[in-house]
DNA sequence: GTCTATAGGCGGATAGAC
DNA sequence: GTCTATCCGCCTATAGAC
């Protein structure tokens, strides 16, 4: 947002592009498609963005930066490991609900980043996953968690929150807060009675 | 396979196409790319397949047919609900390990099916999800499972097995059987100690 | 800063020789 | 059944008028 609260043309382009990339994929979306949503000709967009690649780059790294900074905050808070995992799950769900199209693009279309930036992105993701897995392993070592395989636990959690985009429609039967609680119950307590 | 055990050219094309669609997406893969992997010119492939659309159609519906027929088998077996859910999770993981590229394509690129077939596919998936969710709801009613939201439980399970494609390399630290057991433990027992 | 026009390349698919 | 040659459309991006 600018000072007067009005989004810039650039921000509008990035937002509409994220929606289209989510629905039709990066390769399936043309600059003409984006221009149509924004309300200008494709050529005019080049006054606000450098290239189609740059749009994708901006979306992907904006999201990965949010993930990483939130992880660093949570790591430093004085919480039990169970509470830290819960906080991370809530962060994923909130980001998905608030910024869904961009999160979807960062999850699916990152592979179309130009080679040079692709390395940066996968490296950032690897660091995030490593930090998350370390929290799980520490929770196991502390006796809070069952002795599961921490890699399997990590990806089970990450996968579960990833697919919210595919079926969650906010304001239907479930609110975002109820969704958080249900997913956390399922992942931390399990399906079966003991 | 044909009678003499040799795959037909058509089967080779479908298989190579699935690998490329998985790696580069449907829109990111050209007929020339597929032809390059198969070892012929793009034009020659049209003696074996009708169009690029038809390749995608074949991959997607082959996979959805397998899911649906396995669900029907499991529904009829005399097992506890816990065992039925375990059997479904194992089926998903085995299919992912044995036929990974095709499963990935059916999971991600189904949306590029031509409109007429897209309805058939989403309808098939909806039926599968409904049958799976009914087993979870029945397990809750029978007192086997905790009173979770069955839709959330369904998608948590489906999501967890979906992302195996992204990180599981068979024959590294984990075998497919170990992976099955770890995922089932995580989903049915939960992460946290009680 | 927006437009029209267009360059230059790659896409799926077909025609027709062999 | 495989090839070469090619059609024609859509793609990203740029040039230049206004």
PDB file of N, CA and C in Angstrom, chain B residues 124-167:
ATOM      1  N   UNK B 124     -15.654 -38.036 -10.457  1.00  0.00           N
ATOM      2  CA  UNK B 124     -15.038 -39.279  -9.962  1.00  0.00           C
ATOM      3  C   UNK B 124     -14.292 -39.010  -8.654  1.00  0.00           C
ATOM      4  N   UNK B 125     -13.575 -37.910  -8.608  1.00  0.00           N
ATOM      5  CA  UNK B 125     -12.837 -37.606  -7.392  1.00  0.00           C
ATOM      6  C   UNK B 125     -13.782 -37.329  -6.228  1.00  0.00           C
ATOM      7  N   UNK B 126     -14.870 -36.622  -6.510  1.00  0.00           N
ATOM      8  CA  UNK B 126     -15.842 -36.319  -5.472  1.00  0.00           C
ATOM      9  C   UNK B 126     -16.447 -37.608  -4.898  1.00  0.00           C
ATOM     10  N   UNK B 127     -16.721 -38.558  -5.760  1.00  0.00           N
ATOM     11  CA  UNK B 127     -17.271 -39.831  -5.287  1.00  0.00           C
ATOM     12  C   UNK B 127     -16.273 -40.558  -4.400  1.00  0.00           C
ATOM     13  N   UNK B 128     -15.016 -40.532  -4.813  1.00  0.00           N
ATOM     14  CA  UNK B 128     -13.978 -41.192  -4.016  1.00  0.00           C
ATOM     15  C   UNK B 128     -13.871 -40.552  -2.641  1.00  0.00           C
ATOM     16  N   UNK B 129     -13.816 -39.236  -2.606  1.00  0.00           N
ATOM     17  CA  UNK B 129     -13.685 -38.531  -1.333  1.00  0.00           C
ATOM     18  C   UNK B 129     -14.889 -38.781  -0.438  1.00  0.00           C
ATOM     19  N   UNK B 130     -16.053 -38.851  -1.040  1.00  0.00           N
ATOM     20  CA  UNK B 130     -17.276 -39.088  -0.267  1.00  0.00           C
ATOM     21  C   UNK B 130     -17.238 -40.486   0.375  1.00  0.00           C
ATOM     22  N   UNK B 131     -16.799 -41.477  -0.390  1.00  0.00           N
ATOM     23  CA  UNK B 131     -16.700 -42.838   0.143  1.00  0.00           C
ATOM     24  C   UNK B 131     -15.680 -42.934   1.259  1.00  0.00           C
ATOM     25  N   UNK B 132     -14.551 -42.257   1.076  1.00  0.00           N
ATOM     26  CA  UNK B 132     -13.488 -42.258   2.087  1.00  0.00           C
ATOM     27  C   UNK B 132     -13.989 -41.582   3.368  1.00  0.00           C
ATOM     28  N   UNK B 133     -14.628 -40.423   3.222  1.00  0.00           N
ATOM     29  CA  UNK B 133     -15.134 -39.685   4.391  1.00  0.00           C
ATOM     30  C   UNK B 133     -16.199 -40.489   5.125  1.00  0.00           C
ATOM     31  N   UNK B 134     -16.993 -41.253   4.382  1.00  0.00           N
ATOM     32  CA  UNK B 134     -18.037 -42.067   5.019  1.00  0.00           C
ATOM     33  C   UNK B 134     -17.420 -43.129   5.929  1.00  0.00           C
ATOM     34  N   UNK B 135     -16.269 -43.682   5.518  1.00  0.00           N
ATOM     35  CA  UNK B 135     -15.583 -44.671   6.365  1.00  0.00           C
ATOM     36  C   UNK B 135     -15.093 -44.018   7.658  1.00  0.00           C
ATOM     37  N   UNK B 136     -14.593 -42.780   7.559  1.00  0.00           N
ATOM     38  CA  UNK B 136     -14.143 -42.077   8.755  1.00  0.00           C
ATOM     39  C   UNK B 136     -15.335 -41.797   9.681  1.00  0.00           C
ATOM     40  N   UNK B 137     -16.418 -41.309   9.098  1.00  0.00           N
ATOM     41  CA  UNK B 137     -17.611 -40.996   9.902  1.00  0.00           C
ATOM     42  C   UNK B 137     -18.154 -42.254  10.577  1.00  0.00           C
ATOM     43  N   UNK B 138     -18.123 -43.369   9.855  1.00  0.00           N
ATOM     44  CA  UNK B 138     -18.616 -44.629  10.431  1.00  0.00           C
ATOM     45  C   UNK B 138     -17.722 -45.083  11.584  1.00  0.00           C
ATOM     46  N   UNK B 139     -16.413 -44.858  11.438  1.00  0.00           N
ATOM     47  CA  UNK B 139     -15.481 -45.205  12.512  1.00  0.00           C
ATOM     48  C   UNK B 139     -15.707 -44.365  13.759  1.00  0.00           C
ATOM     49  N   UNK B 140     -16.085 -43.118  13.553  1.00  0.00           N
ATOM     50  CA  UNK B 140     -16.405 -42.248  14.691  1.00  0.00           C
ATOM     51  C   UNK B 140     -17.698 -42.735  15.363  1.00  0.00           C
ATOM     52  N   UNK B 141     -18.697 -43.027  14.537  1.00  0.00           N
ATOM     53  CA  UNK B 141     -19.990 -43.497  15.069  1.00  0.00           C
ATOM     54  C   UNK B 141     -19.820 -44.811  15.828  1.00  0.00           C
ATOM     55  N   UNK B 142     -18.900 -45.648  15.363  1.00  0.00           N
ATOM     56  CA  UNK B 142     -18.679 -46.941  16.017  1.00  0.00           C
ATOM     57  C   UNK B 142     -17.806 -46.812  17.267  1.00  0.00           C
ATOM     58  N   UNK B 143     -17.319 -45.603  17.558  1.00  0.00           N
ATOM     59  CA  UNK B 143     -16.499 -45.406  18.753  1.00  0.00           C
ATOM     60  C   UNK B 143     -15.036 -45.776  18.579  1.00  0.00           C
ATOM     61  N   UNK B 144     -14.642 -46.097  17.327  1.00  0.00           N
ATOM     62  CA  UNK B 144     -13.231 -46.441  17.094  1.00  0.00           C
ATOM     63  C   UNK B 144     -12.347 -45.200  17.031  1.00  0.00           C
ATOM     64  N   UNK B 145     -12.909 -44.124  16.466  1.00  0.00           N
ATOM     65  CA  UNK B 145     -12.120 -42.904  16.252  1.00  0.00           C
ATOM     66  C   UNK B 145     -12.576 -41.796  17.187  1.00  0.00           C
ATOM     67  N   UNK B 146     -11.684 -40.835  17.381  1.00  0.00           N
ATOM     68  CA  UNK B 146     -12.041 -39.640  18.126  1.00  0.00           C
ATOM     69  C   UNK B 146     -13.072 -38.831  17.325  1.00  0.00           C
ATOM     70  N   UNK B 147     -13.856 -38.012  18.003  1.00  0.00           N
ATOM     71  CA  UNK B 147     -14.901 -37.261  17.296  1.00  0.00           C
ATOM     72  C   UNK B 147     -14.355 -36.049  16.552  1.00  0.00           C
ATOM     73  N   UNK B 148     -13.484 -36.309  15.579  1.00  0.00           N
ATOM     74  CA  UNK B 148     -12.916 -35.225  14.767  1.00  0.00           C
ATOM     75  C   UNK B 148     -13.903 -34.817  13.679  1.00  0.00           C
ATOM     76  N   UNK B 149     -13.626 -33.708  13.021  1.00  0.00           N
ATOM     77  CA  UNK B 149     -14.385 -33.316  11.835  1.00  0.00           C
ATOM     78  C   UNK B 149     -13.958 -34.239  10.688  1.00  0.00           C
ATOM     79  N   UNK B 150     -14.894 -34.984  10.110  1.00  0.00           N
ATOM     80  CA  UNK B 150     -14.481 -36.033   9.168  1.00  0.00           C
ATOM     81  C   UNK B 150     -13.916 -35.445   7.875  1.00  0.00           C
ATOM     82  N   UNK B 151     -14.378 -34.265   7.479  1.00  0.00           N
ATOM     83  CA  UNK B 151     -13.805 -33.632   6.282  1.00  0.00           C
ATOM     84  C   UNK B 151     -12.350 -33.237   6.524  1.00  0.00           C
ATOM     85  N   UNK B 152     -12.091 -32.656   7.689  1.00  0.00           N
ATOM     86  CA  UNK B 152     -10.714 -32.276   8.005  1.00  0.00           C
ATOM     87  C   UNK B 152      -9.834 -33.528   8.079  1.00  0.00           C
ATOM     88  N   UNK B 153     -10.354 -34.582   8.704  1.00  0.00           N
ATOM     89  CA  UNK B 153      -9.575 -35.821   8.790  1.00  0.00           C
ATOM     90  C   UNK B 153      -9.290 -36.378   7.401  1.00  0.00           C
ATOM     91  N   UNK B 154     -10.316 -36.386   6.553  1.00  0.00           N
ATOM     92  CA  UNK B 154     -10.145 -36.884   5.182  1.00  0.00           C
ATOM     93  C   UNK B 154      -9.016 -36.160   4.461  1.00  0.00           C
ATOM     94  N   UNK B 155      -9.071 -34.820   4.465  1.00  0.00           N
ATOM     95  CA  UNK B 155      -8.089 -34.076   3.684  1.00  0.00           C
ATOM     96  C   UNK B 155      -6.710 -34.073   4.336  1.00  0.00           C
ATOM     97  N   UNK B 156      -6.668 -34.207   5.648  1.00  0.00           N
ATOM     98  CA  UNK B 156      -5.361 -34.347   6.301  1.00  0.00           C
ATOM     99  C   UNK B 156      -4.689 -35.634   5.825  1.00  0.00           C
ATOM    100  N   UNK B 157      -5.471 -36.704   5.753  1.00  0.00           N
ATOM    101  CA  UNK B 157      -4.909 -37.983   5.294  1.00  0.00           C
ATOM    102  C   UNK B 157      -4.518 -37.903   3.816  1.00  0.00           C
ATOM    103  N   UNK B 158      -5.437 -37.448   2.983  1.00  0.00           N
ATOM    104  CA  UNK B 158      -5.142 -37.387   1.540  1.00  0.00           C
ATOM    105  C   UNK B 158      -3.940 -36.490   1.254  1.00  0.00           C
ATOM    106  N   UNK B 159      -3.854 -35.362   1.960  1.00  0.00           N
ATOM    107  CA  UNK B 159      -2.746 -34.443   1.739  1.00  0.00           C
ATOM    108  C   UNK B 159      -1.423 -35.067   2.137  1.00  0.00           C
ATOM    109  N   UNK B 160      -1.447 -35.777   3.249  1.00  0.00           N
ATOM    110  CA  UNK B 160      -0.198 -36.335   3.756  1.00  0.00           C
ATOM    111  C   UNK B 160       0.430 -37.306   2.771  1.00  0.00           C
ATOM    112  N   UNK B 161      -0.412 -38.110   2.129  1.00  0.00           N
ATOM    113  CA  UNK B 161       0.157 -39.080   1.194  1.00  0.00           C
ATOM    114  C   UNK B 161       0.505 -38.429  -0.144  1.00  0.00           C
ATOM    115  N   UNK B 162      -0.102 -37.282  -0.432  1.00  0.00           N
ATOM    116  CA  UNK B 162       0.111 -36.631  -1.711  1.00  0.00           C
ATOM    117  C   UNK B 162       1.521 -36.106  -1.890  1.00  0.00           C
ATOM    118  N   UNK B 163       2.102 -35.647  -0.780  1.00  0.00           N
ATOM    119  CA  UNK B 163       3.376 -34.955  -0.924  1.00  0.00           C
ATOM    120  C   UNK B 163       4.581 -35.852  -0.814  1.00  0.00           C
ATOM    121  N   UNK B 164       4.310 -37.143  -0.734  1.00  0.00           N
ATOM    122  CA  UNK B 164       5.399 -38.112  -0.790  1.00  0.00           C
ATOM    123  C   UNK B 164       6.219 -37.903  -2.060  1.00  0.00           C
ATOM    124  N   UNK B 165       5.533 -37.601  -3.139  1.00  0.00           N
ATOM    125  CA  UNK B 165       6.211 -37.386  -4.421  1.00  0.00           C
ATOM    126  C   UNK B 165       7.317 -36.342  -4.354  1.00  0.00           C
ATOM    127  N   UNK B 166       7.166 -35.390  -3.424  1.00  0.00           N
ATOM    128  CA  UNK B 166       8.094 -34.265  -3.404  1.00  0.00           C
ATOM    129  C   UNK B 166       9.404 -34.564  -2.698  1.00  0.00           C
ATOM    130  N   UNK B 167       9.385 -35.543  -1.830  1.00  0.00           N
ATOM    131  CA  UNK B 167      10.615 -35.730  -1.059  1.00  0.00           C
ATOM    132  C   UNK B 167      11.036 -37.175  -0.887  1.00  0.00           C
TER     133      UNK B 167
END
